[in-house]
Amino acid sequence: MSGDLRLGVNIDHVATIRNARGGLHPDPLRAAQVAAAAGADGITAHLREDRRHIDDRDIARLRAEIDLPLNLEMAATEEMLAIALRHKPHAACIVPEKREERTTEGGLDAKGGFDKLLPFVTRLGEAGIRVSLFIEPDLTQLDAAKALGAPVVELHTGAYCDTPAGPGRLAQLEHVRTAAAHAETLGLECHAGHGLTFDTVEPVAAILTIKELNIGHFLIGEAIFSGLEAAILRMRLLMGEARAASKR
Ligand code: PXP
């Protein structure tokens, strides 16, 4: 058990594989059911503007058929806001989105985009949807997230995960640690995600002020070799061990 550290399983790339051929297989809903059975605390799905993986029907089915909280990752666009307000997921994580990027490269500019983001944070919050902002572990971005009224931030762990093991990665981890401490000072709930693997999850899970990790690509890739349930169980085990060691 990971105790007070939740795991959100991102199922986007089940849909990526499905869409490579069209048709219905493999089904992201089935992946969400397996994740639920394996002890995931939530399901995360990113409905991108170009629908390259998750599509509108997936979101409707996840809302209708999965009991776990749904965390909808979305760009700050009117189209996505309307979809979020229609489906009312438990949570919405606002992410930056560029059509040509392969994945979410870097965090949201909560500071520079303050005026644009404010109506999205406000309208989602008024609808009872827990809003998080996906930002770099950067103190000015955390301050902007607080000023925007978002109750949650998700720290982008891509730079930490992508840096080869060694002093450079440790320096990136320190940014995450410092940002998580600052989030607590500001009264923001702190989540983290992007690029996490069995090799990189433990130091992040050991940061006690981080309350949720959202992990997708690695788990879906690992599922090819070990099955999704086994991949999730191992991830939870590593999270739980790191958390317990940090509390000792
Ligand atoms: N959190 C957010 C906000 C994301 O955009 C993503 C990627 O969609 C993830 C977590 C999961 O990242 P990964 O698939 O690399 O585990």
mmCIF file of C-alpha atoms and ligand atoms in Angstrom:
data_model
loop_
_atom_site.group_PDB
_atom_site.id
_atom_site.type_symbol
_atom_site.label_atom_id
_atom_site.label_comp_id
_atom_site.label_asym_id
_atom_site.label_seq_id
_atom_site.Cartn_x
_atom_site.Cartn_y
_atom_site.Cartn_z
ATOM 1 C CA MET A 1 0.000 0.000 0.000
ATOM 2 C CA SER A 2 1.127 3.534 -0.710
ATOM 3 C CA GLY A 3 -0.837 4.905 2.246
ATOM 4 C CA ASP A 4 -1.556 8.553 1.657
ATOM 5 C CA LEU A 5 -0.011 8.610 -1.828
ATOM 6 C CA ARG A 6 -2.589 8.039 -4.523
ATOM 7 C CA LEU A 7 -1.878 6.537 -7.941
ATOM 8 C CA GLY A 8 -3.753 7.775 -10.967
ATOM 9 C CA VAL A 9 -3.292 5.460 -13.929
ATOM 10 C CA ASN A 10 -3.227 7.243 -17.262
ATOM 11 C CA ILE A 11 -4.724 5.013 -19.943
ATOM 12 C CA ASP A 12 -4.122 7.253 -22.984
ATOM 13 C CA HIS A 13 -1.718 4.889 -24.658
ATOM 14 C CA VAL A 14 -4.112 1.966 -24.644
ATOM 15 C CA ALA A 15 -6.104 4.199 -26.977
ATOM 16 C CA THR A 16 -2.936 5.015 -28.935
ATOM 17 C CA ILE A 17 -2.526 1.316 -29.725
ATOM 18 C CA ARG A 18 -6.226 0.937 -30.540
ATOM 19 C CA ASN A 19 -6.108 3.911 -32.882
ATOM 20 C CA ALA A 20 -3.065 2.542 -34.703
ATOM 21 C CA ARG A 21 -5.461 0.091 -36.347
ATOM 22 C CA GLY A 22 -8.849 1.678 -35.800
ATOM 23 C CA GLY A 23 -11.560 -0.535 -34.341
ATOM 24 C CA LEU A 24 -12.128 -1.187 -30.672
ATOM 25 C CA HIS A 25 -9.135 -3.197 -29.449
ATOM 26 C CA PRO A 26 -7.457 -2.719 -27.027
ATOM 27 C CA ASP A 27 -10.213 -0.999 -25.081
ATOM 28 C CA PRO A 28 -9.172 1.795 -22.668
ATOM 29 C CA LEU A 29 -12.260 1.056 -20.585
ATOM 30 C CA ARG A 30 -11.007 -2.466 -19.985
ATOM 31 C CA ALA A 31 -7.641 -1.018 -18.976
ATOM 32 C CA ALA A 32 -9.438 1.222 -16.486
ATOM 33 C CA GLN A 33 -11.230 -1.834 -15.072
ATOM 34 C CA VAL A 34 -7.927 -3.683 -14.683
ATOM 35 C CA ALA A 35 -6.380 -0.601 -13.071
ATOM 36 C CA ALA A 36 -9.286 -0.405 -10.626
ATOM 37 C CA ALA A 37 -8.906 -4.078 -9.747
ATOM 38 C CA ALA A 38 -5.153 -3.584 -9.254
ATOM 39 C CA GLY A 39 -5.776 -0.834 -6.720
ATOM 40 C CA ALA A 40 -5.441 2.379 -8.719
ATOM 41 C CA ASP A 41 -6.993 5.343 -6.938
ATOM 42 C CA GLY A 42 -8.060 7.103 -10.089
ATOM 43 C CA ILE A 43 -8.071 7.034 -13.865
ATOM 44 C CA THR A 44 -6.438 9.795 -15.853
ATOM 45 C CA ALA A 45 -7.156 10.477 -19.504
ATOM 46 C CA HIS A 46 -6.053 13.303 -21.782
ATOM 47 C CA LEU A 47 -8.598 14.292 -24.407
ATOM 48 C CA ARG A 48 -6.368 16.056 -26.913
ATOM 49 C CA GLU A 49 -7.639 18.495 -29.479
ATOM 50 C CA ASP A 50 -6.588 16.112 -32.288
ATOM 51 C CA ARG A 51 -8.050 13.009 -30.522
ATOM 52 C CA ARG A 52 -4.867 11.115 -31.265
ATOM 53 C CA HIS A 53 -5.549 8.686 -28.420
ATOM 54 C CA ILE A 54 -8.533 9.138 -26.080
ATOM 55 C CA ASP A 55 -11.703 10.225 -27.883
ATOM 56 C CA ASP A 56 -15.022 11.679 -26.775
ATOM 57 C CA ARG A 57 -16.691 8.288 -26.573
ATOM 58 C CA ASP A 58 -13.939 7.024 -24.255
ATOM 59 C CA ILE A 59 -14.617 9.891 -21.869
ATOM 60 C CA ALA A 60 -18.358 9.188 -21.887
ATOM 61 C CA ARG A 61 -17.774 5.484 -21.229
ATOM 62 C CA LEU A 62 -15.222 6.121 -18.471
ATOM 63 C CA ARG A 63 -17.680 8.437 -16.723
ATOM 64 C CA ALA A 64 -20.576 6.025 -17.109
ATOM 65 C CA GLU A 65 -18.896 2.735 -16.323
ATOM 66 C CA ILE A 66 -15.929 3.310 -14.015
ATOM 67 C CA ASP A 67 -16.446 4.095 -10.349
ATOM 68 C CA LEU A 68 -12.972 5.497 -9.740
ATOM 69 C CA PRO A 69 -12.482 9.268 -9.864
ATOM 70 C CA LEU A 70 -11.721 10.464 -13.393
ATOM 71 C CA ASN A 71 -9.006 13.061 -13.856
ATOM 72 C CA LEU A 72 -9.530 14.686 -17.252
ATOM 73 C CA GLU A 73 -6.417 16.286 -18.670
ATOM 74 C CA MET A 74 -7.384 19.103 -20.949
ATOM 75 C CA ALA A 75 -6.109 22.171 -22.726
ATOM 76 C CA ALA A 76 -7.595 25.524 -21.783
ATOM 77 C CA THR A 77 -9.932 25.797 -24.770
ATOM 78 C CA GLU A 78 -13.649 26.489 -24.972
ATOM 79 C CA GLU A 79 -14.208 23.112 -26.624
ATOM 80 C CA MET A 80 -12.564 21.214 -23.753
ATOM 81 C CA LEU A 81 -14.266 23.345 -21.131
ATOM 82 C CA ALA A 82 -17.665 22.497 -22.614
ATOM 83 C CA ILE A 83 -16.781 18.788 -22.585
ATOM 84 C CA ALA A 84 -15.600 18.958 -18.984
ATOM 85 C CA LEU A 85 -18.714 20.783 -17.877
ATOM 86 C CA ARG A 86 -20.869 18.219 -19.669
ATOM 87 C CA HIS A 87 -19.178 15.145 -18.165
ATOM 88 C CA LYS A 88 -18.248 16.652 -14.797
ATOM 89 C CA PRO A 89 -15.174 14.521 -14.047
ATOM 90 C CA HIS A 90 -13.941 14.437 -10.478
ATOM 91 C CA ALA A 91 -10.919 16.475 -11.510
ATOM 92 C CA ALA A 92 -9.587 18.426 -14.455
ATOM 93 C CA CYS A 93 -5.889 18.974 -14.970
ATOM 94 C CA ILE A 94 -5.176 21.874 -17.281
ATOM 95 C CA VAL A 95 -2.182 21.128 -19.473
ATOM 96 C CA PRO A 96 -0.446 23.027 -22.258
ATOM 97 C CA GLU A 97 -1.053 21.494 -25.650
ATOM 98 C CA LYS A 98 0.709 21.899 -28.952
ATOM 99 C CA ARG A 99 -0.585 19.949 -31.906
ATOM 100 C CA GLU A 100 2.895 19.021 -33.175
ATOM 101 C CA GLU A 101 4.306 17.772 -29.841
ATOM 102 C CA ARG A 102 4.621 14.065 -29.170
ATOM 103 C CA THR A 103 3.621 14.426 -25.527
ATOM 104 C CA THR A 104 3.020 17.258 -23.067
ATOM 105 C CA GLU A 105 6.371 18.990 -23.329
ATOM 106 C CA GLY A 106 6.845 21.218 -20.334
ATOM 107 C CA GLY A 107 4.369 22.723 -17.944
ATOM 108 C CA LEU A 108 1.690 25.325 -18.293
ATOM 109 C CA ASP A 109 2.736 28.970 -18.131
ATOM 110 C CA ALA A 110 0.400 29.878 -15.273
ATOM 111 C CA LYS A 111 2.158 33.204 -14.805
ATOM 112 C CA GLY A 112 2.320 34.386 -18.424
ATOM 113 C CA GLY A 113 -1.096 32.918 -19.242
ATOM 114 C CA PHE A 114 -2.800 34.188 -16.098
ATOM 115 C CA ASP A 115 -5.584 36.188 -17.767
ATOM 116 C CA LYS A 116 -6.367 33.440 -20.243
ATOM 117 C CA LEU A 117 -6.418 30.705 -17.583
ATOM 118 C CA LEU A 118 -8.451 32.509 -14.941
ATOM 119 C CA PRO A 119 -11.921 31.942 -16.499
ATOM 120 C CA PHE A 120 -11.136 28.234 -17.017
ATOM 121 C CA VAL A 121 -10.012 27.676 -13.437
ATOM 122 C CA THR A 122 -13.010 29.625 -12.165
ATOM 123 C CA ARG A 123 -15.661 27.936 -14.314
ATOM 124 C CA LEU A 124 -14.374 24.427 -13.652
ATOM 125 C CA GLY A 125 -14.184 25.153 -9.933
ATOM 126 C CA GLU A 126 -17.713 26.573 -9.876
ATOM 127 C CA ALA A 127 -18.923 23.330 -11.471
ATOM 128 C CA GLY A 128 -17.465 21.383 -8.537
ATOM 129 C CA ILE A 129 -14.566 19.972 -10.562
ATOM 130 C CA ARG A 130 -11.248 19.883 -8.703
ATOM 131 C CA VAL A 131 -8.844 21.872 -10.838
ATOM 132 C CA SER A 132 -5.155 21.222 -11.053
ATOM 133 C CA LEU A 133 -2.549 23.015 -13.124
ATOM 134 C CA PHE A 134 0.276 21.018 -14.686
ATOM 135 C CA ILE A 135 3.331 23.197 -14.111
ATOM 136 C CA GLU A 136 7.089 22.965 -13.968
ATOM 137 C CA PRO A 137 8.561 22.724 -10.456
ATOM 138 C CA ASP A 138 9.122 26.478 -10.486
ATOM 139 C CA LEU A 139 8.198 28.683 -7.539
ATOM 140 C CA THR A 140 6.854 31.564 -9.619
ATOM 141 C CA GLN A 141 4.521 29.164 -11.422
ATOM 142 C CA LEU A 142 3.297 27.859 -8.063
ATOM 143 C CA ASP A 143 2.612 31.405 -6.885
ATOM 144 C CA ALA A 144 0.636 32.039 -10.081
ATOM 145 C CA ALA A 145 -1.353 28.816 -9.613
ATOM 146 C CA LYS A 146 -2.252 29.945 -6.105
ATOM 147 C CA ALA A 147 -3.269 33.391 -7.358
ATOM 148 C CA LEU A 148 -5.439 31.739 -10.022
ATOM 149 C CA GLY A 149 -7.351 29.926 -7.281
ATOM 150 C CA ALA A 150 -6.446 26.389 -8.355
ATOM 151 C CA PRO A 151 -6.572 24.067 -5.329
ATOM 152 C CA VAL A 152 -4.077 21.600 -6.817
ATOM 153 C CA VAL A 153 -0.858 21.693 -8.817
ATOM 154 C CA GLU A 154 0.720 18.782 -10.635
ATOM 155 C CA LEU A 155 4.479 19.101 -10.923
ATOM 156 C CA HIS A 156 5.939 18.056 -14.283
ATOM 157 C CA THR A 157 8.571 15.404 -13.553
ATOM 158 C CA GLY A 158 9.728 15.123 -17.182
ATOM 159 C CA ALA A 159 13.018 16.982 -16.682
ATOM 160 C CA TYR A 160 13.819 14.821 -13.646
ATOM 161 C CA CYS A 161 12.986 11.565 -15.448
ATOM 162 C CA ASP A 162 14.693 12.477 -18.713
ATOM 163 C CA THR A 163 18.007 13.449 -17.112
ATOM 164 C CA PRO A 164 20.437 10.525 -16.869
ATOM 165 C CA ALA A 165 20.987 9.202 -13.339
ATOM 166 C CA GLY A 166 23.636 11.213 -11.519
ATOM 167 C CA PRO A 167 24.118 14.743 -10.216
ATOM 168 C CA GLY A 168 21.994 16.277 -12.975
ATOM 169 C CA ARG A 169 18.984 14.143 -12.099
ATOM 170 C CA LEU A 170 19.489 14.818 -8.394
ATOM 171 C CA ALA A 171 19.454 18.540 -9.139
ATOM 172 C CA GLN A 172 16.155 18.115 -10.997
ATOM 173 C CA LEU A 173 14.763 16.123 -8.072
ATOM 174 C CA GLU A 174 15.719 18.969 -5.780
ATOM 175 C CA HIS A 175 13.580 21.333 -7.892
ATOM 176 C CA VAL A 176 10.637 18.969 -7.435
ATOM 177 C CA ARG A 177 11.270 18.754 -3.687
ATOM 178 C CA THR A 178 11.545 22.504 -3.275
ATOM 179 C CA ALA A 179 8.410 23.082 -5.342
ATOM 180 C CA ALA A 180 6.451 20.496 -3.335
ATOM 181 C CA ALA A 181 7.484 22.231 -0.103
ATOM 182 C CA HIS A 182 6.430 25.583 -1.534
ATOM 183 C CA ALA A 183 3.066 24.146 -2.579
ATOM 184 C CA GLU A 184 2.462 23.102 1.000
ATOM 185 C CA THR A 185 3.344 26.576 2.253
ATOM 186 C CA LEU A 186 0.820 28.027 -0.182
ATOM 187 C CA GLY A 187 -1.857 25.535 0.885
ATOM 188 C CA LEU A 188 -1.914 23.842 -2.526
ATOM 189 C CA GLU A 189 -2.359 20.094 -2.839
ATOM 190 C CA CYS A 190 0.616 18.775 -4.750
ATOM 191 C CA HIS A 191 0.626 16.014 -7.371
ATOM 192 C CA ALA A 192 3.367 14.942 -9.762
ATOM 193 C CA GLY A 193 3.746 13.060 -12.996
ATOM 194 C CA HIS A 194 5.208 12.589 -16.422
ATOM 195 C CA GLY A 195 7.825 10.069 -17.435
ATOM 196 C CA LEU A 196 7.839 8.168 -14.134
ATOM 197 C CA THR A 197 9.102 4.579 -14.258
ATOM 198 C CA PHE A 198 10.102 1.849 -11.813
ATOM 199 C CA ASP A 199 13.566 3.455 -11.818
ATOM 200 C CA THR A 200 12.483 7.019 -11.111
ATOM 201 C CA VAL A 201 9.327 6.771 -9.004
ATOM 202 C CA GLU A 202 10.780 6.167 -5.547
ATOM 203 C CA PRO A 203 12.502 9.509 -4.850
ATOM 204 C CA VAL A 204 9.336 11.312 -5.917
ATOM 205 C CA ALA A 205 7.091 9.033 -3.862
ATOM 206 C CA ALA A 206 9.330 9.759 -0.878
ATOM 207 C CA ILE A 207 8.361 13.447 -0.938
ATOM 208 C CA LEU A 208 5.650 13.391 1.702
ATOM 209 C CA THR A 209 3.871 16.552 0.599
ATOM 210 C CA ILE A 210 3.124 14.985 -2.801
ATOM 211 C CA LYS A 211 -0.280 13.326 -2.559
ATOM 212 C CA GLU A 212 -0.832 11.824 -6.005
ATOM 213 C CA LEU A 213 1.225 10.493 -8.889
ATOM 214 C CA ASN A 214 -0.197 10.187 -12.385
ATOM 215 C CA ILE A 215 1.578 7.568 -14.443
ATOM 216 C CA GLY A 216 0.756 6.267 -17.897
ATOM 217 C CA HIS A 217 3.195 5.615 -20.707
ATOM 218 C CA PHE A 218 5.598 3.427 -18.746
ATOM 219 C CA LEU A 219 2.822 1.314 -17.203
ATOM 220 C CA ILE A 220 1.151 0.670 -20.547
ATOM 221 C CA GLY A 221 4.499 -0.198 -22.126
ATOM 222 C CA GLU A 222 5.415 -2.475 -19.238
ATOM 223 C CA ALA A 223 2.016 -4.154 -19.531
ATOM 224 C CA ILE A 224 3.205 -5.640 -22.842
ATOM 225 C CA PHE A 225 5.743 -7.702 -20.917
ATOM 226 C CA SER A 226 4.145 -8.355 -17.545
ATOM 227 C CA GLY A 227 0.472 -7.458 -17.902
ATOM 228 C CA LEU A 228 -1.139 -4.258 -16.716
ATOM 229 C CA GLU A 229 -2.158 -5.561 -13.321
ATOM 230 C CA ALA A 230 1.377 -6.724 -12.472
ATOM 231 C CA ALA A 231 2.855 -3.427 -13.696
ATOM 232 C CA ILE A 232 0.482 -1.401 -11.523
ATOM 233 C CA LEU A 233 1.021 -3.638 -8.497
ATOM 234 C CA ARG A 234 4.784 -3.244 -8.777
ATOM 235 C CA MET A 235 4.502 0.519 -9.188
ATOM 236 C CA ARG A 236 2.316 0.692 -6.081
ATOM 237 C CA LEU A 237 4.736 -1.463 -4.156
ATOM 238 C CA LEU A 238 7.670 0.809 -5.012
ATOM 239 C CA MET A 239 5.614 3.886 -4.146
ATOM 240 C CA GLY A 240 4.555 2.374 -0.839
ATOM 241 C CA GLU A 241 8.058 1.274 0.116
ATOM 242 C CA ALA A 242 9.546 4.668 -0.668
ATOM 243 C CA ARG A 243 6.779 6.401 1.253
ATOM 244 C CA ALA A 244 7.178 4.169 4.309
ATOM 245 C CA ALA A 245 10.976 4.597 4.312
ATOM 246 C CA SER A 246 10.577 8.361 4.134
ATOM 247 C CA LYS A 247 8.307 8.351 7.197
ATOM 248 C CA ARG A 248 10.737 6.355 9.316
HETATM 249 N N1 PXP B 1 0.360 14.041 -15.790
HETATM 250 C C1 PXP B 1 0.052 14.840 -16.835
HETATM 251 C C2 PXP B 1 -0.549 16.162 -16.547
HETATM 252 C C3 PXP B 1 0.264 14.417 -18.166
HETATM 253 O O1 PXP B 1 -0.043 15.244 -19.179
HETATM 254 C C4 PXP B 1 0.775 13.127 -18.394
HETATM 255 C C5 PXP B 1 0.950 12.643 -19.785
HETATM 256 O O2 PXP B 1 -0.265 12.640 -20.435
HETATM 257 C C6 PXP B 1 1.050 12.325 -17.285
HETATM 258 C C7 PXP B 1 0.862 12.813 -15.998
HETATM 259 C C8 PXP B 1 1.552 10.933 -17.436
HETATM 260 O O3 PXP B 1 2.794 10.928 -18.053
HETATM 261 P P1 PXP B 1 3.405 9.555 -18.535
HETATM 262 O O4 PXP B 1 2.467 9.012 -19.570
HETATM 263 O O5 PXP B 1 4.730 9.940 -19.079
HETATM 264 O O6 PXP B 1 3.485 8.656 -17.343
#
